[in-house]
XYZ file of C-alpha atoms in Angstrom:
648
model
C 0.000 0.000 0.000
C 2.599 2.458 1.122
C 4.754 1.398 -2.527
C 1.592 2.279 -4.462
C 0.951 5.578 -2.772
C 4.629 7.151 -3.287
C 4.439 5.898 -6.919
C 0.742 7.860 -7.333
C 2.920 10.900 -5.544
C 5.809 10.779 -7.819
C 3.319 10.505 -10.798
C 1.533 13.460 -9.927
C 5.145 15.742 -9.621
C 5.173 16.246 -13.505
C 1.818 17.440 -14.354
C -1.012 19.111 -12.945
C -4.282 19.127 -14.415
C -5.863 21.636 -12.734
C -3.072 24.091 -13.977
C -3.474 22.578 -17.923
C -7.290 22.707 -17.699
C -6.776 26.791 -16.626
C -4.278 27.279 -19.435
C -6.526 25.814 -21.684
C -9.386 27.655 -20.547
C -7.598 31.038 -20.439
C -6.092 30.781 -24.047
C -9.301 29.174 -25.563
C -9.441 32.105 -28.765
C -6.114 30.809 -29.441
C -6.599 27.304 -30.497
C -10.391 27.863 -30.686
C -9.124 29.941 -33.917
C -6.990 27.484 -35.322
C -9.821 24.621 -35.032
C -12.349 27.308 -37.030
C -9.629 27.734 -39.771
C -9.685 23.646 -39.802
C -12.996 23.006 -39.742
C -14.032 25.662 -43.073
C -11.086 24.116 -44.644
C -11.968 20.430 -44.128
C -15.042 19.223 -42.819
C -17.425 22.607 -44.056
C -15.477 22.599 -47.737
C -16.515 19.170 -47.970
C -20.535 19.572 -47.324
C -19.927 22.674 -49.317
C -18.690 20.763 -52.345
C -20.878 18.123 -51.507
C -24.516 20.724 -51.304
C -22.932 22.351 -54.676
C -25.933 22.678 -57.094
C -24.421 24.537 -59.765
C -21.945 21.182 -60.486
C -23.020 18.804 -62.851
C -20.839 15.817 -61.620
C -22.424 13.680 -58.420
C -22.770 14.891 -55.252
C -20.662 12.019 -53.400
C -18.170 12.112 -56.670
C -17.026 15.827 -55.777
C -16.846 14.947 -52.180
C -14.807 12.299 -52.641
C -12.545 13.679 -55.192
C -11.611 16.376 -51.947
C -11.427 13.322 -49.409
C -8.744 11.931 -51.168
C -6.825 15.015 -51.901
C -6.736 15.656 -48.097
C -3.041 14.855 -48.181
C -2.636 18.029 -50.109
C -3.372 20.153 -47.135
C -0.496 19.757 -45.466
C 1.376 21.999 -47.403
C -0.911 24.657 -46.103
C -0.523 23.377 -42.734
C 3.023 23.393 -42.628
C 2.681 27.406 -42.771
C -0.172 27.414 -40.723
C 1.623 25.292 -37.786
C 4.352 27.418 -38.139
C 2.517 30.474 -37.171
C 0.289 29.325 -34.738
C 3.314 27.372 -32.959
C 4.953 30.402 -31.402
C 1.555 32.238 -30.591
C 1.149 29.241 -28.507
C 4.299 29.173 -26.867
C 3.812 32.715 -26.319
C 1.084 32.417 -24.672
C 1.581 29.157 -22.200
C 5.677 30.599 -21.274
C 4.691 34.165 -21.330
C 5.005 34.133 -17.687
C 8.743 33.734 -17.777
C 8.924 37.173 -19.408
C 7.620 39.555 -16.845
C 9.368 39.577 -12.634
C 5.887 39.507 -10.901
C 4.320 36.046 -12.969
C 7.574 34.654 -12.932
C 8.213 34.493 -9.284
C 4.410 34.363 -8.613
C 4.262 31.034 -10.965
C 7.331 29.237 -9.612
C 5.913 30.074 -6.146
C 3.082 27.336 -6.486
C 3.588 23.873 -4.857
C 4.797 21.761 -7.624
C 8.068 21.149 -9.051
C 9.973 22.915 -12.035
C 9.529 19.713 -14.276
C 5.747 19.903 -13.612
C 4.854 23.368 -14.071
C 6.677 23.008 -17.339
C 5.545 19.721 -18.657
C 2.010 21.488 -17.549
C 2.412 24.282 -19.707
C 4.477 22.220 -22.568
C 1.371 19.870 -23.219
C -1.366 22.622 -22.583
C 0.614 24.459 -25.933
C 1.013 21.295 -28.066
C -2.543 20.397 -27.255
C -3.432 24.374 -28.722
C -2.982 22.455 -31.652
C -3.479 18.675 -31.924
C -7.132 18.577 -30.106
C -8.234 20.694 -32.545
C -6.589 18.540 -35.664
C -8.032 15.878 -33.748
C -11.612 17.011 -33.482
C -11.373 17.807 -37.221
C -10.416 14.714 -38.511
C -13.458 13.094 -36.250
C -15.824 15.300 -37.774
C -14.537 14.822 -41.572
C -14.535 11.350 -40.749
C -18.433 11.295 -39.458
C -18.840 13.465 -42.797
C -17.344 11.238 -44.973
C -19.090 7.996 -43.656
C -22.661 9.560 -43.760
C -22.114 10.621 -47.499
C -19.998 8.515 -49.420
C -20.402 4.797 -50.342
C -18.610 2.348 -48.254
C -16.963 0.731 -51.258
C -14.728 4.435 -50.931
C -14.740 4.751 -46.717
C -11.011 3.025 -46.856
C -9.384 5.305 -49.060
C -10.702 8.232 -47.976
C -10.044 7.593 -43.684
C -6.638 6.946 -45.479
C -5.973 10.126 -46.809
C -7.276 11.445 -44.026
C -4.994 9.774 -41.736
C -2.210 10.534 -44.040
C -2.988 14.109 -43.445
C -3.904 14.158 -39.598
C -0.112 11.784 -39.012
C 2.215 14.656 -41.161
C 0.060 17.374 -39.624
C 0.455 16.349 -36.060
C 4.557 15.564 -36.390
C 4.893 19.239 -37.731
C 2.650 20.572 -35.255
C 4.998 18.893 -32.406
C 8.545 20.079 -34.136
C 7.290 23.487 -34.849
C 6.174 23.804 -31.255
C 8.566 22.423 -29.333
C 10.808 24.550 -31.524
C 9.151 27.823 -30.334
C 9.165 26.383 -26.310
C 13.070 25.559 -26.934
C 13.430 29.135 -27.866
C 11.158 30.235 -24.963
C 13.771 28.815 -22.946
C 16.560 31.313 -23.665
C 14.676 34.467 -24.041
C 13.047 36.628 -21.037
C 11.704 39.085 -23.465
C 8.426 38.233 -25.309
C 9.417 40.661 -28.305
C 12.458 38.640 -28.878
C 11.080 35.210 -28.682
C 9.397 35.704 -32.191
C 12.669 37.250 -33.711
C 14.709 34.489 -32.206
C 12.203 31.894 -33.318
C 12.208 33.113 -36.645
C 15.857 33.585 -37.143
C 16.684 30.063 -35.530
C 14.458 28.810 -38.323
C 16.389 30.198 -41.065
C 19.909 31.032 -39.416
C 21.394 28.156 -41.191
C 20.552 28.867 -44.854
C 21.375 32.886 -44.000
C 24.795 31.686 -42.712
C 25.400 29.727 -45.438
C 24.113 32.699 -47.774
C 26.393 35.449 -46.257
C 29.192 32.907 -46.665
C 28.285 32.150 -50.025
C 28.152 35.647 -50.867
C 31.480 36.698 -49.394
C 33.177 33.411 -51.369
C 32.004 35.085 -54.580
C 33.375 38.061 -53.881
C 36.991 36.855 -53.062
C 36.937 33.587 -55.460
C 36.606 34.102 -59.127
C 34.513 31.113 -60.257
C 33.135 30.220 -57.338
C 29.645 29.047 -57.757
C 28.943 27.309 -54.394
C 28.916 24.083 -52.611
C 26.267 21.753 -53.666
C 26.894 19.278 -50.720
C 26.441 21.726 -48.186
C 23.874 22.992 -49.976
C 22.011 20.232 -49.431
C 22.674 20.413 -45.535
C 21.141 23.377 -45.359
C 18.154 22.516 -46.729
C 17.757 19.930 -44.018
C 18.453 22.617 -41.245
C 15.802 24.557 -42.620
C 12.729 22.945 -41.298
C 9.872 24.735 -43.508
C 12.311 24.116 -46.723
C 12.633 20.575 -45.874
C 9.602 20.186 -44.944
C 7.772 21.740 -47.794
C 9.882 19.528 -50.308
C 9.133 16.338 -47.938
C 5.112 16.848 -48.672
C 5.506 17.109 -52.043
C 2.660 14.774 -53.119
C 3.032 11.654 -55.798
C 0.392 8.834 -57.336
C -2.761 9.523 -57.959
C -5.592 10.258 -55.837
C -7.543 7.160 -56.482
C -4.585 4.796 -56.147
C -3.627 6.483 -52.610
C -0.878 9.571 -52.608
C 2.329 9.155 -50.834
C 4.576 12.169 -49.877
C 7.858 12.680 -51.288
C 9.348 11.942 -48.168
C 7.596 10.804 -45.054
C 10.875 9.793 -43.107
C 11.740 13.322 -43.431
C 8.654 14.177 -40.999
C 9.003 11.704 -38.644
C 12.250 12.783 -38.141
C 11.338 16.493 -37.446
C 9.083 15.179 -35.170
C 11.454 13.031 -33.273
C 13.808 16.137 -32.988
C 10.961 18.096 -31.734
C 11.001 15.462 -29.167
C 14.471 16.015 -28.258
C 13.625 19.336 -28.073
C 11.048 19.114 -25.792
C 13.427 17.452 -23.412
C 16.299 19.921 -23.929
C 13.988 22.872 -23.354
C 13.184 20.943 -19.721
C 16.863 20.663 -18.794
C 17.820 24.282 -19.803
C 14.068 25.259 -17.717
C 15.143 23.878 -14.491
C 18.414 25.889 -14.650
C 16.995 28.922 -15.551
C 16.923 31.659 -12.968
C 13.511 33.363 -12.391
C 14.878 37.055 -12.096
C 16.212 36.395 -15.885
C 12.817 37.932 -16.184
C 13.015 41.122 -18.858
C 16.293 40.114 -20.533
C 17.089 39.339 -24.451
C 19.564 36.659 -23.293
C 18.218 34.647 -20.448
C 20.787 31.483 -20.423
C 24.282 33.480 -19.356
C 26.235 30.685 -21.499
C 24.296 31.859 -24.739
C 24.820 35.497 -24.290
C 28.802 35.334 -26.032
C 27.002 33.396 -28.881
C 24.222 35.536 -28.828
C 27.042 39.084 -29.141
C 29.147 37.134 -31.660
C 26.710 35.887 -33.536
C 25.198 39.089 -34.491
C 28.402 41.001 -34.690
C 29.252 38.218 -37.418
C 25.866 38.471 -39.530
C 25.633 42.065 -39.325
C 29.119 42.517 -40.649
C 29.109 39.985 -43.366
C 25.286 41.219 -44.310
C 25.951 45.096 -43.573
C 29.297 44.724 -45.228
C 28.726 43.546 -48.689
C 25.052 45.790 -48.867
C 27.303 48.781 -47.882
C 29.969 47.908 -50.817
C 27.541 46.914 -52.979
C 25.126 50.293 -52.367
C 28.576 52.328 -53.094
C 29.462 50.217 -56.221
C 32.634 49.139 -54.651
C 34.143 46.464 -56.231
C 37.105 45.862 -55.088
C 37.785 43.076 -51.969
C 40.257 45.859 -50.501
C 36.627 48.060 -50.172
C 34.986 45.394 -48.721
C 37.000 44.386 -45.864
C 36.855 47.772 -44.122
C 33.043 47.657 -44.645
C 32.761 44.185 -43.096
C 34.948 44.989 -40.206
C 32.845 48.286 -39.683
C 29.756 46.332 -39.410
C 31.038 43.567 -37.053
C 31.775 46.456 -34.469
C 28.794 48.232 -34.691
C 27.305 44.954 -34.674
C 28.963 43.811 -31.325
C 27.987 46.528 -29.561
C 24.143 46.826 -30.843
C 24.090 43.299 -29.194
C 25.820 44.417 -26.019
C 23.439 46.937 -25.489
C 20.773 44.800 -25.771
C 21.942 42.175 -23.373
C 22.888 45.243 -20.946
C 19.894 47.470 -21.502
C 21.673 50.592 -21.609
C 23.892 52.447 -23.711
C 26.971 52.605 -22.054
C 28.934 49.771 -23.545
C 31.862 51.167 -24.785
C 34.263 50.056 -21.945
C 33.428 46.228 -23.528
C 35.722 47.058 -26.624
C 37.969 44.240 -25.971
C 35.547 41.955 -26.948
C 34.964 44.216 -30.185
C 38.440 44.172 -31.232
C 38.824 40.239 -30.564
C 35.732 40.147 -33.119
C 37.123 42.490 -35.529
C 40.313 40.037 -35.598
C 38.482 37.483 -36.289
C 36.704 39.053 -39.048
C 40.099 40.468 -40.775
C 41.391 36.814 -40.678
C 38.810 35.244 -42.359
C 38.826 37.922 -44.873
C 42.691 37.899 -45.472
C 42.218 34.486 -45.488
C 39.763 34.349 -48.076
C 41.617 36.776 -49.963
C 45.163 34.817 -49.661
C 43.052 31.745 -50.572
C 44.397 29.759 -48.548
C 42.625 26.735 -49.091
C 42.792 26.895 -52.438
C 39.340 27.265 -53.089
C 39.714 29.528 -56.399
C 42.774 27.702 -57.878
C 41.197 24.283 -57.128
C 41.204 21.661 -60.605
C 40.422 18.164 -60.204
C 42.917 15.765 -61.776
C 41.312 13.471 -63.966
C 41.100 10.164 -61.971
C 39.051 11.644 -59.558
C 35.888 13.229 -62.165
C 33.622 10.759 -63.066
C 31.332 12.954 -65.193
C 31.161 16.474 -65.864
C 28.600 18.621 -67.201
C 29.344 20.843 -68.932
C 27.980 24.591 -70.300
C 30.469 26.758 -72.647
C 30.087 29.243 -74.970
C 30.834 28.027 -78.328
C 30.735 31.388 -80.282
C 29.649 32.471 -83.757
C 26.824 32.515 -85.350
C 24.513 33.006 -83.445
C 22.142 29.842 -83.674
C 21.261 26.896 -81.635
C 25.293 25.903 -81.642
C 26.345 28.446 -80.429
C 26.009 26.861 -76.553
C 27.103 23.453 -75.488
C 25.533 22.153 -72.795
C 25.977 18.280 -72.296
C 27.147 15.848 -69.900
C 30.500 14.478 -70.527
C 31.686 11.030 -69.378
C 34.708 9.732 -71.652
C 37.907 10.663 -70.039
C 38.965 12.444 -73.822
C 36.403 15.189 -73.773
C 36.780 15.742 -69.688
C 40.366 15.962 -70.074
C 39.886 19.039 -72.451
C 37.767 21.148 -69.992
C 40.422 20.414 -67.651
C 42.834 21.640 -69.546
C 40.297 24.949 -70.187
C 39.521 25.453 -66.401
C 43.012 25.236 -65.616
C 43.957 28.049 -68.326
C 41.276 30.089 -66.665
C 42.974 29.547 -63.088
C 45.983 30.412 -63.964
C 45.094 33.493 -65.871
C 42.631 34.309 -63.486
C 44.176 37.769 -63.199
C 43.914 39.142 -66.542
C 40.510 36.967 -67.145
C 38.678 38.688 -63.677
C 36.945 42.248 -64.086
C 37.200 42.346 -60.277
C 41.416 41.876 -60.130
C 43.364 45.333 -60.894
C 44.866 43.097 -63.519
C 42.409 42.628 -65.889
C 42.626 43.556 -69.405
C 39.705 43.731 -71.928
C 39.581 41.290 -74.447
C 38.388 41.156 -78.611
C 35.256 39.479 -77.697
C 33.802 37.144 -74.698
C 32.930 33.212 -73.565
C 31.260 32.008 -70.396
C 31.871 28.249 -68.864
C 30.386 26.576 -66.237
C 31.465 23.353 -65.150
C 30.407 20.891 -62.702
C 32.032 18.174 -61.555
C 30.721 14.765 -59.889
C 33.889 13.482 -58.401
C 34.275 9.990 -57.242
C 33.149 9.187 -53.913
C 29.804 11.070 -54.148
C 31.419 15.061 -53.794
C 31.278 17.485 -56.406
C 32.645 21.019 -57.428
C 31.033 23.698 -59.210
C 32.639 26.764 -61.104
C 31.018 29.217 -63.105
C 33.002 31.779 -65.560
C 30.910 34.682 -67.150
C 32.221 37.102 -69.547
C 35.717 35.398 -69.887
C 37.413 37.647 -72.186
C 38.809 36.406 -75.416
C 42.280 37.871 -77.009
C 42.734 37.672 -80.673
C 46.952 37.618 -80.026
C 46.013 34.420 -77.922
C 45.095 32.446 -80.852
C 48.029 31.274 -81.377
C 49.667 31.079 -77.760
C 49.392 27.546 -76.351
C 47.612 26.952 -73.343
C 45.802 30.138 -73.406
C 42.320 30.139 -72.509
C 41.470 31.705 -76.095
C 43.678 28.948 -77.627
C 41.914 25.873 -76.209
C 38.829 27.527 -76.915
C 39.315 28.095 -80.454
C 39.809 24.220 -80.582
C 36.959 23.399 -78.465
C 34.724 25.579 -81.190
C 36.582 23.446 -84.241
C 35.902 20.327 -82.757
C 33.159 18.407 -84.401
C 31.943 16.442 -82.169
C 31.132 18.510 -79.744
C 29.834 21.161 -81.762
C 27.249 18.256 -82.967
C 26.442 17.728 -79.444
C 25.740 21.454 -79.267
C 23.067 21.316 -82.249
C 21.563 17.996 -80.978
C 19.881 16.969 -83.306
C 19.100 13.488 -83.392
C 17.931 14.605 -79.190
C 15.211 17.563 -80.692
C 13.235 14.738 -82.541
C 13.022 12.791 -79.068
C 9.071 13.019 -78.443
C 9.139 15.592 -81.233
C 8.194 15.320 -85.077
C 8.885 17.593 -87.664
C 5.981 19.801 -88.612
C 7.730 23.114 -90.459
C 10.484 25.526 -91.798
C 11.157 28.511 -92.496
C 13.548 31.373 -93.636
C 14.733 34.337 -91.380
C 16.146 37.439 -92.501
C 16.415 36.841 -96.521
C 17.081 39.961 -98.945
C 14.487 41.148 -101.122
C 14.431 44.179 -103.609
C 18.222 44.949 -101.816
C 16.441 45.103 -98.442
C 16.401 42.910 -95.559
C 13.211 41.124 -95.579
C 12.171 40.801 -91.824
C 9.372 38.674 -92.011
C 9.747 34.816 -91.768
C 9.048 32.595 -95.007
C 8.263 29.413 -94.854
C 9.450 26.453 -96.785
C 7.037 23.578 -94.923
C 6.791 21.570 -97.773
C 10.378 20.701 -97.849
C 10.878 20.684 -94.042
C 12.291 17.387 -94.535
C 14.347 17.274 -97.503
C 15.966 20.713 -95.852
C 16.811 18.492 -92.594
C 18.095 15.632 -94.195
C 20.299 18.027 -96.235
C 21.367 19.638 -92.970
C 22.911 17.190 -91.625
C 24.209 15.888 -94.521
C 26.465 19.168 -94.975
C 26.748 19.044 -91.349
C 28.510 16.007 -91.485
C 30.934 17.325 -94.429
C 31.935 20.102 -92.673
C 30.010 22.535 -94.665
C 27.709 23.495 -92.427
C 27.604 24.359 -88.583
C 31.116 26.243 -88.679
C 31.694 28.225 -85.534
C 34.048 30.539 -84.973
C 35.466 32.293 -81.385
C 35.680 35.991 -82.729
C 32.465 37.808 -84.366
C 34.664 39.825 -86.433
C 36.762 38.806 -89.096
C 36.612 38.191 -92.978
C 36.504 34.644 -92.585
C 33.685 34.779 -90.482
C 31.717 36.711 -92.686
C 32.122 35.262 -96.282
C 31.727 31.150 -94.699
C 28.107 32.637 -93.388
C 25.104 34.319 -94.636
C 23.219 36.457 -92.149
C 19.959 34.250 -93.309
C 19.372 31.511 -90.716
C 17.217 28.241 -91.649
C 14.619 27.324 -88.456
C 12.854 23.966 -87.940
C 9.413 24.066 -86.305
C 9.299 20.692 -84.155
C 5.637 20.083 -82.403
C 5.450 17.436 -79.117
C 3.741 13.847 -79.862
C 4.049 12.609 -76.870
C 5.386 14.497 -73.110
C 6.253 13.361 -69.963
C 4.170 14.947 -67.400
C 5.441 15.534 -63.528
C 3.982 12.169 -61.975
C 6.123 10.291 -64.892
C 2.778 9.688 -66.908
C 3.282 9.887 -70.797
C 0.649 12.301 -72.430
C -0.017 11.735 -76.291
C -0.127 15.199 -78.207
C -1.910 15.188 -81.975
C -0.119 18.550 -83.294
C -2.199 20.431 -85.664
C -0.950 23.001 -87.929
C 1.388 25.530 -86.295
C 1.474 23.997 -82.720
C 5.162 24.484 -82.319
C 7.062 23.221 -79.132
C 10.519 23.234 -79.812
C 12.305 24.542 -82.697
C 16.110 24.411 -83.937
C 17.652 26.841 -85.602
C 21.108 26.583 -88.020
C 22.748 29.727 -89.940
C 23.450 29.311 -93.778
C 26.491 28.973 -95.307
C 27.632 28.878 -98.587
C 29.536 25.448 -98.330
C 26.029 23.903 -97.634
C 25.079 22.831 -101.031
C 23.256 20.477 -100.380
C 20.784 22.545 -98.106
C 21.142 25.632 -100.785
C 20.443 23.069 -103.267
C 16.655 22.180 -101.850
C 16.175 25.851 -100.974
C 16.535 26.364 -104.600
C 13.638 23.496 -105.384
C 11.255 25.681 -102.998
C 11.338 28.554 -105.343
C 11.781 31.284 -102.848
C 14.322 32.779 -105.070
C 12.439 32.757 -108.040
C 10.303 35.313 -106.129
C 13.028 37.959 -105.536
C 14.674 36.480 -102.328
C 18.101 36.054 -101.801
C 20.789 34.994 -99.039
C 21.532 37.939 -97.023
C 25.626 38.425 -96.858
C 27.607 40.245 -94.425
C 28.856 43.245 -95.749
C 30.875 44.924 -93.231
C 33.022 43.167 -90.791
C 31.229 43.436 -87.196
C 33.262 44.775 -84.492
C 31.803 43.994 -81.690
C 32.268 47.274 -78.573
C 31.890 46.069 -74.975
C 31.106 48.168 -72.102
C 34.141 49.782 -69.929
C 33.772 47.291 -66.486
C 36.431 49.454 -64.721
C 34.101 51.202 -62.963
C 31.985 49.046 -62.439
């Protein structure tokens, strides 16, 4: 008797219901408002779909059609939880943030651990009783109007919905009570709670930012990237509900795991929040920083944000280009940051005697800056050796003319063709000082490429780069190992100028259905409107690649200027209108397409040369130039004029 009477005791020590009944009772608008916003959305939609009269399909048909798209909701309630989470935690912990309910509340008879398992469960419950009640009531809905042959799938997707609903409901609260722990301000609990949801993705953004202002051809991390995303719940989260299958086979989410494993970490939470409340001191009470051990992080932390973020806006606002501009402004920023925070843990203004902490932050910001400009990780001279790339893909400018070729975007696997962009990423590393606008070095060029690479590298890692306006020197053509050298063969090579034009891949779920002429010559005028040659759309493409395949057609060149350029290539370009058979929609279903007349998806478009007999040889069957057209030429040679980026 006396063993089951201390166990009943020690039960009793970590929740009170007479205290969770009153919290519920004094906070009832709160969740009495987020069980409305359910119930129009669910339950009343439903009879309101179902009552429709102006629908011609059946009653139990429509209904059923939104029971089994119930899934879809929890998109919606993702945001929604989100929200009401930290009105609830403001409400059942708002007596931590004011001296007199503080004391008064950790005055009653029960222990730490009860008053805030209490309060923990009368929040959480703000939300789940009234998912709860919903789902009854759609339930009760959906058995007294739809046939029973359709009760299992549609409790299903209502399950579905009510388990993903209820796991986000407990992460994104016990989120908002963990950051209730720290805080004895209820202004800053919504700030904190807000930042702490998206503090590592804006860390990882002012870091990104600052690497592409020190690194030329830096074009971020894709692996921690990804990490990120996974620290930032609502991104995750929204890209975990992302629905698949049909309705009437059952939708899945993209990725339930992902759910259950917020919702076990708002478990953890939960029980971190208790550990940090039993240590927290009551007279806390008023301040931005409650837990003394987080107040450094909290002073550093902003002193590092605000300079990175203030930092680069400031440069940027001033059109300062130049890294040796932007370090001043981001040490600047880290002070004034530092001691915005200090006077916010201290409440006054008097915080200049604290500059040693200052100038041990502004060190550290001048080191990672140096660093980054030293580079000495080699982040911005970094080239994989060829062992370690397993593919590449692959996007490079492939010059003149202007058509369809004149890009190259492909994915490369055979150890030849990597071994070339290789070799062209490492001439742009090692001229990296005349190629970058940004270096005091750099020298304009005849003309301009662009090149992005991306590596996948064995063992699962990759590295991006990405080159823009990469000027091109005619007195390089002929200097081996330039970056304008290897170009120039990149352009001549054959292959992978066919793999820029692609054309066996634009008939893939395509079929030919027209041609036509741009920019012909007429009465010594250049004839602006298109003219169409449909009837020998096919003829024209099997004589295409015909003279693509001597040589004769499909020419590029590096430099837009030049006699060579201009007598090997009319102005006039040849277009192919290709319409869509069949498509691939989103949920991998194929869709069959009938196209009629002009119902053009995809075209491809070559310039004229005149090598290309063949091609001129069917344009001359079509009898266009019987009727006063003509092959425009280039008369002048084009010299191109690019804008002065000095001051930029």
């Amino acid at each position: 008797m006396n063993w089951e009477v201390r166990t009943m005791r020690s039960a009793t020590l970590y929740f009170n219901g007479t205290l969770y009944r009153k919290t519920l009772a004094r906070f009832w608008p709160l969740w009495a408002g987020y069980g409305v916003i359910w119930l129009f959305f669910i339950p009343l939609n439903m009879l309101n779909m179902y009552f429709n009269r102006y629908s011609n399909s059946p009653p139990y048909r429509r209904m059923l059609n939104q029971a089994l798209n119930l899934p879809e909701m929890a998109t919606f309630g993702l945001f929604l939880a989100g929200f009401f989470a930290i009105l609830c935690a403001m409400a059942v912990f708002g007596y931590l943030y004011n001296s007199r309910s503080s004391c008064w509340f950790h005055a009653l008879p029960m222990r730490r651990e009860a008053l805030f398992t209490t309060q923990y469960l009368a929040g959480l419950s703000f939300l789940l009783l009234p998912q709860l009640v919903t789902a009854a009531l759609t339930a009760m809905v959906e058995l007294a109007f739809l046939p029973m042959d359709s009760w299992g799938k549609a409790l299903y997707a209502l399950l579905t919905w009510l388990l993903a609903q209820s796991g986000i409901c407990l992460f994104f609260f016990s989120f908002a009570a963990f950051c209730a722990m720290f805080t004895g301000n209820i202004l800053a609990l919504p700030a904190f709670y807000c930042i702490f949801n998206v503090l590592a993705d804006v860390i990882y953004t002012l870091l990104d930012g600052l690497f592409h202002e020190f690194f030329y051809g830096y074009a971020g991390s894709a692996g921690t990237a990804q990490i990120v995303e996974y620290l930032t719940p609502a991104y995750a989260l929204k890209d975990a509900l992302v629905l698949f299958g049909s309705s009437e086979e059952g939708q899945r989410f993209r990725s339930p795991g992902t759910v259950a494993v917020y919702a076990a970490v708002g478990v953890a939470l939960a029980l971190v929040s208790l550990y940090v409340y039993r240590r927290r001191h009551a007279e806390t009470a008023g301040d931005v920083v409650s837990i003394p051990l987080v107040r450094p992080l909290f002073k550093y932390g902003v002193s590092f944000c605000a300079g990175l973020c203030l930092g680069m806006f400031t440069a940027a606002f001033f059109s300062w280009s130049s890294v040796t501009a932007l370090i001043p402004c981001v040490l600047v920023w880290s002070v004034v940051g530092y001691f915005v925070a200090e006077m916010l843990l201290r409440k006054s203004f008097r915080v200049l005697k604290t500059w040693k902490g200052s100038a041990v932050m502004t060190a550290v910001m001048l080191v990672l800056c140096l660093g980054c400009m030293m580079d000495l990780f080699g982040v911005e001279t970094r080239v994989p050796k060829l062992n370690q790339v397993e593919q590449l893909s692959v996007y490079f400018n492939t010059g003149y003319p202007n058509d369809d070729g004149a890009s190259l975007s492909t994915t490369l696997t055979d150890p030849e063709s990597i071994q070339k962009f290789l070799e062209l990423h490492q001439a742009v590393v090692d001229d990296r000082d005349r190629l970058d606008w940004n270096s005091s070095s750099f020298t304009h060029g005849d003309d301009c490429s662009s090149l992005q690479l991306e590596y996948t590298l064995k063992g699962g890692s990759s590295l991006h780069r990405r080159y823009s306006s990469i000027p091109l020197y005619q007195e390089d053509l002929d200097k081996e190992g330039s970056f304008t050298y290897l170009a120039q063969q990149l352009v001549q090579d054959r292959e992978l100028v066919a793999q820029a034009y692609d054309f066996e891949a634009r008939l893939n779920g395509y079929r030919l259905t027209g041609a036509w002429l741009d920019c012909l010559k007429k009465d010594g005028e250049i004839y602006y409107d298109n003219v169409y040659v449909d009837n020998y759309a096919q003829e024209l493409w099997d004589a295409v690649q015909q003279d693509f395949a001597e040589g004769n057609i499909g020419v590029r060149w590096l430099f837009d200027s030049g006699r060579e350029r201009n007598e090997n290539t009319y102005h006039t370009d040849l277009i192919f209108g290709l319409s869509a058979y069949q498509r691939t929609n989103t949920e991998g279903y194929t869709v069959q397409v009938s196209p009629n007349g002009y119902d053009i998806d995809n075209t491809l478009t070559i310039t004229l040369s005149p090598q290309a007999r063949r091609t001129l040889a069917v344009l001359e069957k079509t009898g266009i130039f019987e009727e006063g057209y003509s092959l425009a030429e280039h008369e002048l040679d084009y010299i191109p004029q690019y804008p002065d980026t000095t001051s930029w």
